[in-house]
mmCIF file of C-alpha atoms and ligand atoms in Angstrom:
data_model
loop_
_atom_site.group_PDB
_atom_site.id
_atom_site.type_symbol
_atom_site.label_atom_id
_atom_site.label_comp_id
_atom_site.label_asym_id
_atom_site.label_seq_id
_atom_site.Cartn_x
_atom_site.Cartn_y
_atom_site.Cartn_z
ATOM 1 C CA MET Y 1 -122.635 71.857 -3.990
ATOM 2 C CA ALA Y 2 -121.941 71.724 -0.241
ATOM 3 C CA ASP Y 3 -125.165 72.343 1.761
ATOM 4 C CA ASN Y 4 -125.648 73.695 5.296
ATOM 5 C CA VAL Y 5 -125.355 70.241 6.855
ATOM 6 C CA ALA Y 6 -121.992 69.752 5.167
ATOM 7 C CA ILE Y 7 -120.797 73.195 6.303
ATOM 8 C CA GLU Y 8 -121.832 72.461 9.902
ATOM 9 C CA HIS Y 9 -120.024 69.141 9.790
ATOM 10 C CA ALA Y 10 -116.940 70.865 8.404
ATOM 11 C CA VAL Y 11 -116.984 73.438 11.200
ATOM 12 C CA LYS Y 12 -117.250 70.679 13.807
ATOM 13 C CA LEU Y 13 -114.253 68.886 12.300
ATOM 14 C CA LEU Y 14 -112.180 72.089 12.148
ATOM 15 C CA ARG Y 15 -112.924 72.759 15.821
ATOM 16 C CA GLN Y 16 -111.656 69.238 16.591
ATOM 17 C CA GLY Y 17 -108.383 70.009 14.829
ATOM 18 C CA ARG Y 18 -109.174 67.922 11.743
ATOM 19 C CA LEU Y 19 -108.586 68.695 8.063
ATOM 20 C CA VAL Y 20 -111.272 69.949 5.675
ATOM 21 C CA ALA Y 21 -110.664 70.534 1.972
ATOM 22 C CA PHE Y 22 -112.780 73.319 0.486
ATOM 23 C CA PRO Y 23 -113.172 75.104 -2.847
ATOM 24 C CA THR Y 24 -111.944 78.645 -3.446
ATOM 25 C CA GLU Y 25 -112.137 80.666 -6.649
ATOM 26 C CA THR Y 26 -108.489 79.748 -7.403
ATOM 27 C CA VAL Y 27 -107.891 76.104 -6.388
ATOM 28 C CA TYR Y 28 -109.071 73.759 -3.614
ATOM 29 C CA GLY Y 29 -107.477 74.398 -0.224
ATOM 30 C CA LEU Y 30 -106.577 71.921 2.531
ATOM 31 C CA GLY Y 31 -107.868 73.698 5.617
ATOM 32 C CA ALA Y 32 -107.194 73.535 9.342
ATOM 33 C CA ASP Y 33 -107.915 75.830 12.294
ATOM 34 C CA ALA Y 34 -105.128 78.415 11.954
ATOM 35 C CA SER Y 35 -105.059 79.052 15.697
ATOM 36 C CA ASN Y 36 -104.419 75.356 16.493
ATOM 37 C CA PRO Y 37 -100.730 74.395 15.980
ATOM 38 C CA GLU Y 38 -101.442 70.665 16.150
ATOM 39 C CA ALA Y 39 -104.121 70.925 13.460
ATOM 40 C CA VAL Y 40 -101.757 72.965 11.290
ATOM 41 C CA ARG Y 41 -99.029 70.324 11.644
ATOM 42 C CA ARG Y 42 -101.477 67.809 10.164
ATOM 43 C CA ILE Y 43 -101.592 69.860 6.951
ATOM 44 C CA PHE Y 44 -97.834 69.488 6.494
ATOM 45 C CA ALA Y 45 -98.005 65.762 7.168
ATOM 46 C CA ALA Y 46 -100.881 65.240 4.708
ATOM 47 C CA LYS Y 47 -99.157 67.195 1.925
ATOM 48 C CA GLY Y 48 -95.620 65.974 2.583
ATOM 49 C CA ARG Y 49 -94.662 69.646 2.689
ATOM 50 C CA PRO Y 50 -91.530 70.908 4.528
ATOM 51 C CA VAL Y 51 -92.576 72.631 7.766
ATOM 52 C CA ASP Y 52 -90.740 75.872 6.983
ATOM 53 C CA HIS Y 53 -93.039 76.665 4.036
ATOM 54 C CA PRO Y 54 -95.611 79.150 5.334
ATOM 55 C CA LEU Y 55 -99.372 78.812 4.846
ATOM 56 C CA ILE Y 56 -101.980 81.391 3.863
ATOM 57 C CA VAL Y 57 -104.630 82.137 6.496
ATOM 58 C CA HIS Y 58 -108.088 82.499 4.941
ATOM 59 C CA ILE Y 59 -110.367 84.991 6.670
ATOM 60 C CA PRO Y 60 -114.111 85.735 6.349
ATOM 61 C CA ASN Y 61 -113.900 89.516 5.986
ATOM 62 C CA ILE Y 62 -111.579 92.518 5.821
ATOM 63 C CA ALA Y 63 -112.041 93.429 9.489
ATOM 64 C CA SER Y 64 -110.489 90.078 10.507
ATOM 65 C CA LEU Y 65 -107.127 91.315 9.185
ATOM 66 C CA ASN Y 66 -106.652 92.870 12.632
ATOM 67 C CA ASP Y 67 -106.826 89.447 14.318
ATOM 68 C CA TRP Y 68 -103.716 88.274 12.452
ATOM 69 C CA ALA Y 69 -101.686 91.309 11.341
ATOM 70 C CA GLN Y 70 -99.739 93.453 13.769
ATOM 71 C CA THR Y 71 -100.556 96.521 11.715
ATOM 72 C CA VAL Y 72 -102.489 96.958 8.498
ATOM 73 C CA PRO Y 73 -100.571 99.499 6.402
ATOM 74 C CA GLU Y 74 -102.340 101.849 4.036
ATOM 75 C CA SER Y 75 -101.053 99.846 1.069
ATOM 76 C CA ALA Y 76 -102.880 96.766 2.403
ATOM 77 C CA GLN Y 77 -106.061 98.707 3.048
ATOM 78 C CA LYS Y 78 -106.041 99.992 -0.531
ATOM 79 C CA LEU Y 79 -105.426 96.580 -2.062
ATOM 80 C CA VAL Y 80 -108.064 94.714 -0.076
ATOM 81 C CA ALA Y 81 -110.636 97.473 -0.625
ATOM 82 C CA ARG Y 82 -110.117 96.978 -4.357
ATOM 83 C CA PHE Y 83 -109.551 93.214 -4.679
ATOM 84 C CA TRP Y 84 -111.208 91.379 -1.730
ATOM 85 C CA PRO Y 85 -112.906 89.049 -1.745
ATOM 86 C CA GLY Y 86 -110.679 87.800 -4.540
ATOM 87 C CA PRO Y 87 -107.563 85.977 -5.727
ATOM 88 C CA LEU Y 88 -105.030 88.133 -3.878
ATOM 89 C CA ALA Y 89 -102.996 87.106 -0.812
ATOM 90 C CA ILE Y 90 -101.050 89.708 1.144
ATOM 91 C CA ILE Y 91 -98.100 89.197 3.470
ATOM 92 C CA LEU Y 92 -98.082 91.350 6.614
ATOM 93 C CA ASN Y 93 -96.183 91.360 9.900
ATOM 94 C CA LYS Y 94 -97.906 88.910 12.211
ATOM 95 C CA LYS Y 95 -99.429 89.401 15.631
ATOM 96 C CA PRO Y 96 -97.413 87.634 18.368
ATOM 97 C CA GLN Y 97 -100.163 85.056 18.974
ATOM 98 C CA VAL Y 98 -100.172 83.758 15.368
ATOM 99 C CA PRO Y 99 -98.618 80.280 15.636
ATOM 100 C CA LEU Y 100 -95.164 79.900 14.061
ATOM 101 C CA GLU Y 101 -96.412 76.586 12.635
ATOM 102 C CA VAL Y 102 -98.626 78.645 10.294
ATOM 103 C CA THR Y 103 -95.915 81.058 9.205
ATOM 104 C CA GLY Y 104 -93.104 78.547 8.748
ATOM 105 C CA GLY Y 105 -91.228 80.178 11.619
ATOM 106 C CA GLN Y 106 -91.404 83.676 10.106
ATOM 107 C CA GLN Y 107 -92.633 86.887 11.687
ATOM 108 C CA THR Y 108 -94.953 87.532 8.734
ATOM 109 C CA VAL Y 109 -98.316 85.998 7.853
ATOM 110 C CA GLY Y 110 -100.081 85.447 4.521
ATOM 111 C CA LEU Y 111 -103.762 86.489 4.472
ATOM 112 C CA ARG Y 112 -106.547 86.155 1.967
ATOM 113 C CA MET Y 113 -110.336 86.510 1.754
ATOM 114 C CA PRO Y 114 -111.423 84.116 -0.996
ATOM 115 C CA ASP Y 115 -114.248 84.886 -3.412
ATOM 116 C CA HIS Y 116 -116.162 81.622 -3.370
ATOM 117 C CA PRO Y 117 -119.602 81.072 -1.807
ATOM 118 C CA VAL Y 118 -118.665 77.751 -0.151
ATOM 119 C CA ALA Y 119 -115.377 79.104 1.237
ATOM 120 C CA LEU Y 120 -117.081 82.232 2.564
ATOM 121 C CA ARG Y 121 -119.936 80.267 4.159
ATOM 122 C CA LEU Y 122 -117.411 77.962 5.799
ATOM 123 C CA LEU Y 123 -115.299 80.876 7.069
ATOM 124 C CA GLU Y 124 -118.309 82.735 8.424
ATOM 125 C CA ALA Y 125 -119.705 79.650 10.163
ATOM 126 C CA PHE Y 126 -116.279 78.794 11.600
ATOM 127 C CA GLY Y 127 -115.748 82.370 12.715
ATOM 128 C CA GLY Y 128 -111.952 82.237 12.633
ATOM 129 C CA GLY Y 129 -108.988 81.894 10.315
ATOM 130 C CA ILE Y 130 -108.470 78.750 8.244
ATOM 131 C CA ALA Y 131 -104.885 77.970 7.237
ATOM 132 C CA ALA Y 132 -104.974 76.350 3.820
ATOM 133 C CA PRO Y 133 -102.391 75.537 1.180
ATOM 134 C CA SER Y 134 -103.521 74.053 -2.121
ATOM 135 C CA ALA Y 135 -104.915 70.565 -1.451
ATOM 136 C CA ASN Y 136 -102.289 68.615 -3.410
ATOM 137 C CA ARG Y 137 -99.192 66.614 -2.494
ATOM 138 C CA PHE Y 138 -96.097 68.826 -2.241
ATOM 139 C CA CYS Y 139 -94.838 70.007 -5.666
ATOM 140 C CA ARG Y 140 -97.712 68.383 -7.542
ATOM 141 C CA ILE Y 141 -100.532 69.848 -9.611
ATOM 142 C CA SER Y 142 -103.033 71.933 -7.627
ATOM 143 C CA PRO Y 143 -106.614 70.576 -7.547
ATOM 144 C CA THR Y 144 -109.419 72.451 -9.285
ATOM 145 C CA LEU Y 145 -112.120 69.788 -8.720
ATOM 146 C CA ALA Y 146 -113.189 67.957 -5.552
ATOM 147 C CA SER Y 147 -112.268 64.655 -7.241
ATOM 148 C CA HIS Y 148 -108.674 65.905 -7.710
ATOM 149 C CA VAL Y 149 -108.404 66.393 -3.933
ATOM 150 C CA ALA Y 150 -109.586 62.841 -3.298
ATOM 151 C CA GLU Y 151 -107.004 61.536 -5.821
ATOM 152 C CA GLU Y 152 -104.207 63.564 -4.230
ATOM 153 C CA LEU Y 153 -104.884 63.117 -0.542
ATOM 154 C CA GLY Y 154 -107.285 60.177 -0.068
ATOM 155 C CA ASP Y 155 -107.832 59.371 3.611
ATOM 156 C CA ALA Y 156 -105.403 62.070 4.776
ATOM 157 C CA VAL Y 157 -108.268 64.577 4.545
ATOM 158 C CA ASP Y 158 -111.288 64.208 6.876
ATOM 159 C CA LEU Y 159 -113.860 65.918 4.634
ATOM 160 C CA ILE Y 160 -113.953 67.401 1.133
ATOM 161 C CA LEU Y 161 -116.533 70.122 0.480
ATOM 162 C CA ASP Y 162 -117.546 69.995 -3.173
ATOM 163 C CA GLY Y 163 -117.969 73.348 -4.898
ATOM 164 C CA GLY Y 164 -117.561 72.181 -8.489
ATOM 165 C CA ALA Y 165 -114.782 73.511 -10.719
ATOM 166 C CA CYS Y 166 -112.735 76.457 -9.417
ATOM 167 C CA PRO Y 167 -113.432 79.406 -11.726
ATOM 168 C CA VAL Y 168 -109.967 81.042 -11.743
ATOM 169 C CA GLY Y 169 -107.876 77.867 -11.848
ATOM 170 C CA VAL Y 170 -104.455 79.212 -10.807
ATOM 171 C CA GLU Y 171 -103.369 80.225 -7.305
ATOM 172 C CA SER Y 172 -103.742 83.742 -5.943
ATOM 173 C CA THR Y 173 -101.393 86.623 -6.669
ATOM 174 C CA ILE Y 174 -99.159 87.132 -3.601
ATOM 175 C CA VAL Y 175 -97.947 90.609 -2.636
ATOM 176 C CA ASP Y 176 -95.536 91.079 0.268
ATOM 177 C CA LEU Y 177 -96.378 94.270 2.174
ATOM 178 C CA SER Y 178 -94.305 93.471 5.273
ATOM 179 C CA GLY Y 179 -91.200 95.394 4.224
ATOM 180 C CA ASP Y 180 -90.329 98.912 3.146
ATOM 181 C CA ARG Y 181 -91.428 98.330 -0.426
ATOM 182 C CA PRO Y 182 -94.145 96.055 -1.821
ATOM 183 C CA ALA Y 183 -93.000 92.968 -3.726
ATOM 184 C CA LEU Y 184 -94.739 90.518 -6.028
ATOM 185 C CA LEU Y 185 -94.018 86.974 -4.765
ATOM 186 C CA ARG Y 186 -96.323 85.015 -7.084
ATOM 187 C CA PRO Y 187 -98.183 86.156 -10.211
ATOM 188 C CA GLY Y 188 -101.882 85.322 -10.465
ATOM 189 C CA GLN Y 189 -105.047 86.458 -12.190
ATOM 190 C CA ILE Y 190 -104.764 89.915 -10.618
ATOM 191 C CA SER Y 191 -101.861 91.329 -12.589
ATOM 192 C CA ARG Y 192 -98.775 93.287 -11.548
ATOM 193 C CA SER Y 193 -100.015 96.380 -13.380
ATOM 194 C CA GLU Y 194 -103.440 96.268 -11.694
ATOM 195 C CA ILE Y 195 -101.713 96.194 -8.293
ATOM 196 C CA GLU Y 196 -99.215 98.885 -9.263
ATOM 197 C CA ALA Y 197 -102.088 101.089 -10.421
ATOM 198 C CA VAL Y 198 -103.756 100.850 -6.995
ATOM 199 C CA LEU Y 199 -100.526 101.314 -5.010
ATOM 200 C CA GLN Y 200 -99.157 103.996 -7.356
ATOM 201 C CA THR Y 201 -95.720 102.408 -7.103
ATOM 202 C CA GLU Y 202 -93.636 99.711 -8.788
ATOM 203 C CA LEU Y 203 -93.559 96.238 -7.251
ATOM 204 C CA LEU Y 204 -90.211 94.629 -6.506
ATOM 205 C CA THR Y 205 -89.649 91.064 -7.701
ATOM 206 C CA PHE Y 206 -87.920 88.637 -5.377
ATOM 207 C CA ALA Y 207 -85.319 86.279 -6.785
ATOM 208 C CA PRO Y 208 -86.166 82.576 -6.318
ATOM 209 C CA ALA Y 209 -82.855 82.222 -4.404
ATOM 210 C CA SER Y 210 -84.542 82.966 -1.089
ATOM 211 C CA VAL Y 211 -87.240 80.303 -1.111
ATOM 212 C CA ARG Y 212 -89.745 81.610 1.373
ATOM 213 C CA THR Y 213 -92.604 80.922 -0.963
ATOM 214 C CA SER Y 214 -92.831 77.353 -2.173
ATOM 215 C CA GLY Y 215 -94.497 78.632 -5.353
ATOM 216 C CA MET Y 216 -91.176 80.334 -6.109
ATOM 217 C CA MET Y 217 -89.292 77.073 -6.340
ATOM 218 C CA GLU Y 218 -88.101 75.906 -9.737
ATOM 219 C CA VAL Y 219 -90.032 72.628 -9.796
ATOM 220 C CA HIS Y 220 -93.621 72.936 -8.666
ATOM 221 C CA TYR Y 221 -97.146 72.320 -9.890
ATOM 222 C CA ALA Y 222 -95.631 69.437 -11.847
ATOM 223 C CA PRO Y 223 -97.113 66.353 -13.496
ATOM 224 C CA VAL Y 224 -95.341 63.002 -13.013
ATOM 225 C CA THR Y 225 -94.948 62.585 -16.784
ATOM 226 C CA THR Y 226 -92.117 64.626 -18.292
ATOM 227 C CA ALA Y 227 -93.682 67.768 -19.727
ATOM 228 C CA VAL Y 228 -91.832 69.854 -22.292
ATOM 229 C CA LEU Y 229 -92.592 73.482 -23.088
ATOM 230 C CA CYS Y 230 -92.373 73.860 -26.832
ATOM 231 C CA PRO Y 231 -92.723 76.929 -29.097
ATOM 232 C CA SER Y 232 -95.539 76.610 -31.665
ATOM 233 C CA GLU Y 233 -93.133 76.399 -34.607
ATOM 234 C CA ARG Y 234 -91.377 73.385 -33.034
ATOM 235 C CA LEU Y 235 -94.445 71.461 -31.975
ATOM 236 C CA LEU Y 236 -95.083 69.366 -35.073
ATOM 237 C CA GLU Y 237 -91.403 68.587 -35.576
ATOM 238 C CA ALA Y 238 -91.006 67.545 -31.945
ATOM 239 C CA ASN Y 239 -94.097 65.355 -32.202
ATOM 240 C CA ARG Y 240 -92.787 63.710 -35.390
ATOM 241 C CA GLN Y 241 -89.348 63.071 -33.920
ATOM 242 C CA LEU Y 242 -90.703 61.539 -30.719
ATOM 243 C CA THR Y 243 -93.336 59.465 -32.515
ATOM 244 C CA ALA Y 244 -90.556 58.036 -34.716
ATOM 245 C CA GLN Y 245 -88.939 56.833 -31.479
ATOM 246 C CA ASN Y 246 -92.191 55.075 -30.533
ATOM 247 C CA LYS Y 247 -92.833 57.464 -27.688
ATOM 248 C CA LYS Y 248 -96.373 57.944 -26.504
ATOM 249 C CA ILE Y 249 -97.025 61.664 -26.779
ATOM 250 C CA GLY Y 250 -99.624 63.971 -25.309
ATOM 251 C CA ILE Y 251 -100.073 67.495 -26.613
ATOM 252 C CA MET Y 252 -101.581 70.470 -24.841
ATOM 253 C CA ALA Y 253 -101.926 73.188 -27.457
ATOM 254 C CA TYR Y 254 -103.732 76.499 -27.375
ATOM 255 C CA ARG Y 255 -104.299 76.834 -31.092
ATOM 256 C CA GLN Y 256 -105.994 74.641 -33.640
ATOM 257 C CA TRP Y 257 -103.723 71.924 -35.015
ATOM 258 C CA PRO Y 258 -104.327 69.234 -37.634
ATOM 259 C CA GLU Y 259 -106.822 66.717 -36.251
ATOM 260 C CA ASN Y 260 -104.779 63.746 -37.461
ATOM 261 C CA LEU Y 261 -101.984 64.135 -34.920
ATOM 262 C CA ASN Y 262 -101.556 60.614 -33.655
ATOM 263 C CA THR Y 263 -101.563 61.628 -30.002
ATOM 264 C CA ALA Y 264 -103.542 62.400 -26.877
ATOM 265 C CA PHE Y 265 -104.450 65.931 -27.799
ATOM 266 C CA ILE Y 266 -106.023 68.701 -25.747
ATOM 267 C CA CYS Y 267 -106.913 71.935 -27.475
ATOM 268 C CA MET Y 268 -106.821 74.641 -24.808
ATOM 269 C CA PRO Y 269 -108.842 77.861 -24.931
ATOM 270 C CA GLY Y 270 -107.207 80.787 -26.709
ATOM 271 C CA HIS Y 271 -108.220 83.296 -24.045
ATOM 272 C CA ALA Y 272 -105.893 83.521 -21.026
ATOM 273 C CA ASP Y 273 -108.589 83.426 -18.289
ATOM 274 C CA ASP Y 274 -110.238 80.376 -19.849
ATOM 275 C CA TYR Y 275 -106.861 78.709 -20.390
ATOM 276 C CA ALA Y 276 -105.967 79.263 -16.718
ATOM 277 C CA GLN Y 277 -109.254 77.758 -15.610
ATOM 278 C CA ALA Y 278 -108.583 74.588 -17.637
ATOM 279 C CA LEU Y 279 -104.797 74.388 -17.070
ATOM 280 C CA TYR Y 280 -104.427 72.043 -14.081
ATOM 281 C CA ALA Y 281 -107.319 69.746 -14.987
ATOM 282 C CA SER Y 282 -105.837 69.321 -18.484
ATOM 283 C CA LEU Y 283 -102.327 68.599 -17.231
ATOM 284 C CA ARG Y 284 -103.791 66.140 -14.752
ATOM 285 C CA LYS Y 285 -105.833 64.421 -17.480
ATOM 286 C CA LEU Y 286 -102.778 63.930 -19.708
ATOM 287 C CA ASP Y 287 -100.697 62.893 -16.704
ATOM 288 C CA GLY Y 288 -103.162 60.059 -16.062
ATOM 289 C CA ARG Y 289 -102.811 58.566 -19.534
ATOM 290 C CA GLN Y 290 -99.484 56.763 -19.134
ATOM 291 C CA LEU Y 291 -97.724 58.818 -21.752
ATOM 292 C CA ASP Y 292 -93.973 59.123 -22.155
ATOM 293 C CA ILE Y 293 -93.989 62.860 -22.814
ATOM 294 C CA ILE Y 294 -96.406 65.764 -22.716
ATOM 295 C CA LEU Y 295 -95.639 68.548 -25.200
ATOM 296 C CA VAL Y 296 -97.077 71.865 -24.073
ATOM 297 C CA GLU Y 297 -97.379 74.571 -26.714
ATOM 298 C CA GLN Y 298 -95.837 77.724 -25.313
ATOM 299 C CA PRO Y 299 -98.521 80.437 -24.876
ATOM 300 C CA PRO Y 300 -97.934 84.105 -25.791
ATOM 301 C CA ASP Y 301 -95.476 86.085 -23.675
ATOM 302 C CA THR Y 302 -97.827 88.899 -22.631
ATOM 303 C CA GLU Y 303 -99.050 90.130 -19.253
ATOM 304 C CA ALA Y 304 -102.420 88.394 -19.520
ATOM 305 C CA TRP Y 305 -100.540 85.068 -19.699
ATOM 306 C CA ARG Y 306 -98.009 85.827 -16.899
ATOM 307 C CA ALA Y 307 -99.453 83.512 -14.216
ATOM 308 C CA ILE Y 308 -99.943 80.715 -16.777
ATOM 309 C CA ASN Y 309 -96.375 81.022 -18.068
ATOM 310 C CA ASP Y 310 -95.093 81.080 -14.482
ATOM 311 C CA ARG Y 311 -96.895 77.812 -13.635
ATOM 312 C CA LEU Y 312 -95.995 76.154 -16.951
ATOM 313 C CA GLY Y 313 -92.367 77.178 -16.437
ATOM 314 C CA LYS Y 314 -92.383 75.213 -13.179
ATOM 315 C CA ALA Y 315 -94.363 72.239 -14.472
ATOM 316 C CA THR Y 316 -92.217 71.657 -17.570
ATOM 317 C CA ILE Y 317 -88.684 71.563 -18.899
ATOM 318 C CA ASP Y 318 -87.555 73.728 -21.794
ATOM 319 C CA TYR Y 319 -87.598 72.009 -25.207
ATOM 320 C CA ARG Y 320 -83.944 72.934 -25.879
ATOM 321 C CA GLU Y 321 -82.891 71.219 -22.683
ATOM 322 C CA PHE Y 322 -85.072 68.221 -23.502
ATOM 323 C CA PHE Y 323 -83.841 67.723 -27.061
ATOM 324 C CA THR Y 324 -80.218 67.779 -26.010
ATOM 325 C CA LEU Y 325 -81.044 64.904 -23.646
ATOM 326 C CA ILE Y 326 -82.626 62.535 -26.226
HETATM 327 O O1 TXA J 401 -104.945 80.683 -4.278
HETATM 328 C C1 TXA J 401 -104.358 80.350 -3.266
HETATM 329 O O2 TXA J 401 -103.590 81.123 -2.653
HETATM 330 C C2 TXA J 401 -104.567 78.931 -2.739
HETATM 331 C C3 TXA J 401 -105.981 78.806 -2.196
HETATM 332 C C4 TXA J 401 -106.229 77.485 -1.515
HETATM 333 O O3 TXA J 401 -106.259 79.874 -1.353
HETATM 334 N N1 TXA J 401 -103.599 78.605 -1.755
HETATM 335 C C5 TXA J 401 -102.311 78.372 -2.056
HETATM 336 O O4 TXA J 401 -101.563 77.990 -0.954
HETATM 337 O O5 TXA J 401 -101.852 78.463 -3.162
HETATM 338 P P1 TXA J 401 -100.078 77.381 -1.086
HETATM 339 O O6 TXA J 401 -99.635 77.073 0.298
HETATM 340 O O7 TXA J 401 -100.070 76.266 -2.052
HETATM 341 O O8 TXA J 401 -99.288 78.606 -1.562
HETATM 342 C C6 TXA J 401 -99.214 79.717 -0.731
HETATM 343 C C7 TXA J 401 -97.932 80.412 -0.900
HETATM 344 C C8 TXA J 401 -96.787 79.505 -0.548
HETATM 345 O O9 TXA J 401 -95.902 79.471 -1.645
HETATM 346 C C9 TXA J 401 -96.208 80.139 0.681
HETATM 347 O O10 TXA J 401 -94.843 79.944 0.770
HETATM 348 C C10 TXA J 401 -96.609 81.598 0.511
HETATM 349 O O11 TXA J 401 -97.875 81.531 -0.024
HETATM 350 N N2 TXA J 401 -96.647 82.287 1.802
HETATM 351 C C11 TXA J 401 -97.543 82.131 2.779
HETATM 352 N N3 TXA J 401 -97.217 82.868 3.844
HETATM 353 C C12 TXA J 401 -96.081 83.516 3.537
HETATM 354 C C13 TXA J 401 -95.204 84.412 4.218
HETATM 355 N N4 TXA J 401 -95.452 84.777 5.468
HETATM 356 N N5 TXA J 401 -94.120 84.876 3.584
HETATM 357 C C14 TXA J 401 -93.861 84.489 2.301
HETATM 358 N N6 TXA J 401 -94.634 83.632 1.605
HETATM 359 C C15 TXA J 401 -95.717 83.149 2.209
HETATM 360 MG MG1 MG J 402 -99.543 74.972 -3.576
#
């Protein structure tokens, strides 16, 4: 776990405009001083991310909202009072001085106070906002361990603060509060209905057509190996068919299956929160095993599994599509 010396070193690097990866409760972030446009540009270069994809600014406390947001509407005050620190990012209209490099050229800014001791110590010691996307290459699997960040980014990052495994495992819920009506841009552990209950109103859903949020793109969070999302009742048949073609198969299931499946097999937890926590590390593990195909057993279609199904939908192709191709 990162100690005070490491935090001080990280703060020094951030002040010099360098990049520091740090743990949050969701995934590891690739951080830079959000008030320094040159430092922020380094994030895009390190990730290979298009410069018009906005970043989330991480802040040490609720009061800091006023440093970044032009106004903090009542809806935002209610949500952060209930969910911060925690896995919720909100989009608000930005103050004029917020660099356009951070916001991808938009007049809005994403803000979040993470619930992780290392992230909070870093933010407090730094005393400003830290712009941080997930610390992975663009469109790849988000890191949930410090070693994942090293694998993804290598020398492109100046320091990695180790905080162990991220407890939530999928990225924050994003709610856009910059317009007339609140909208859910990305599902996460904090569910739509929890947010609607606090706001006492229904959330709009944006169509992926207007890609302002890279997490809304069709392909994202993806392994290099072809991954296929497969309903439970098709899993064994699909495995048999592919094995007959001498394909090397990996399976990520969430239920118990016969032990004698001749494959790289990961049995995922049956509870949604535990599944989410293990999701990216498991995909990454199978992705590293030189397989031809990863079959992912489709989890239940209920609200508790919404963020997981969203990420799996982007990491995989549908089995019907796949089996018409082979
Ligand atoms: O859980 C998380 O949010 C993690 C950790 C590190 O905090 N961060 C994360 O960052 O997932 P990133 O960049 O991988 O995803 C942030 C998403 C992007 O899809 C981005 O487009 C969206 O937030 N976003 C940021 N600012 C925005 C804005 N002003 N308008 C619309 N979308 C915005
Ligand atoms: Mg990301």
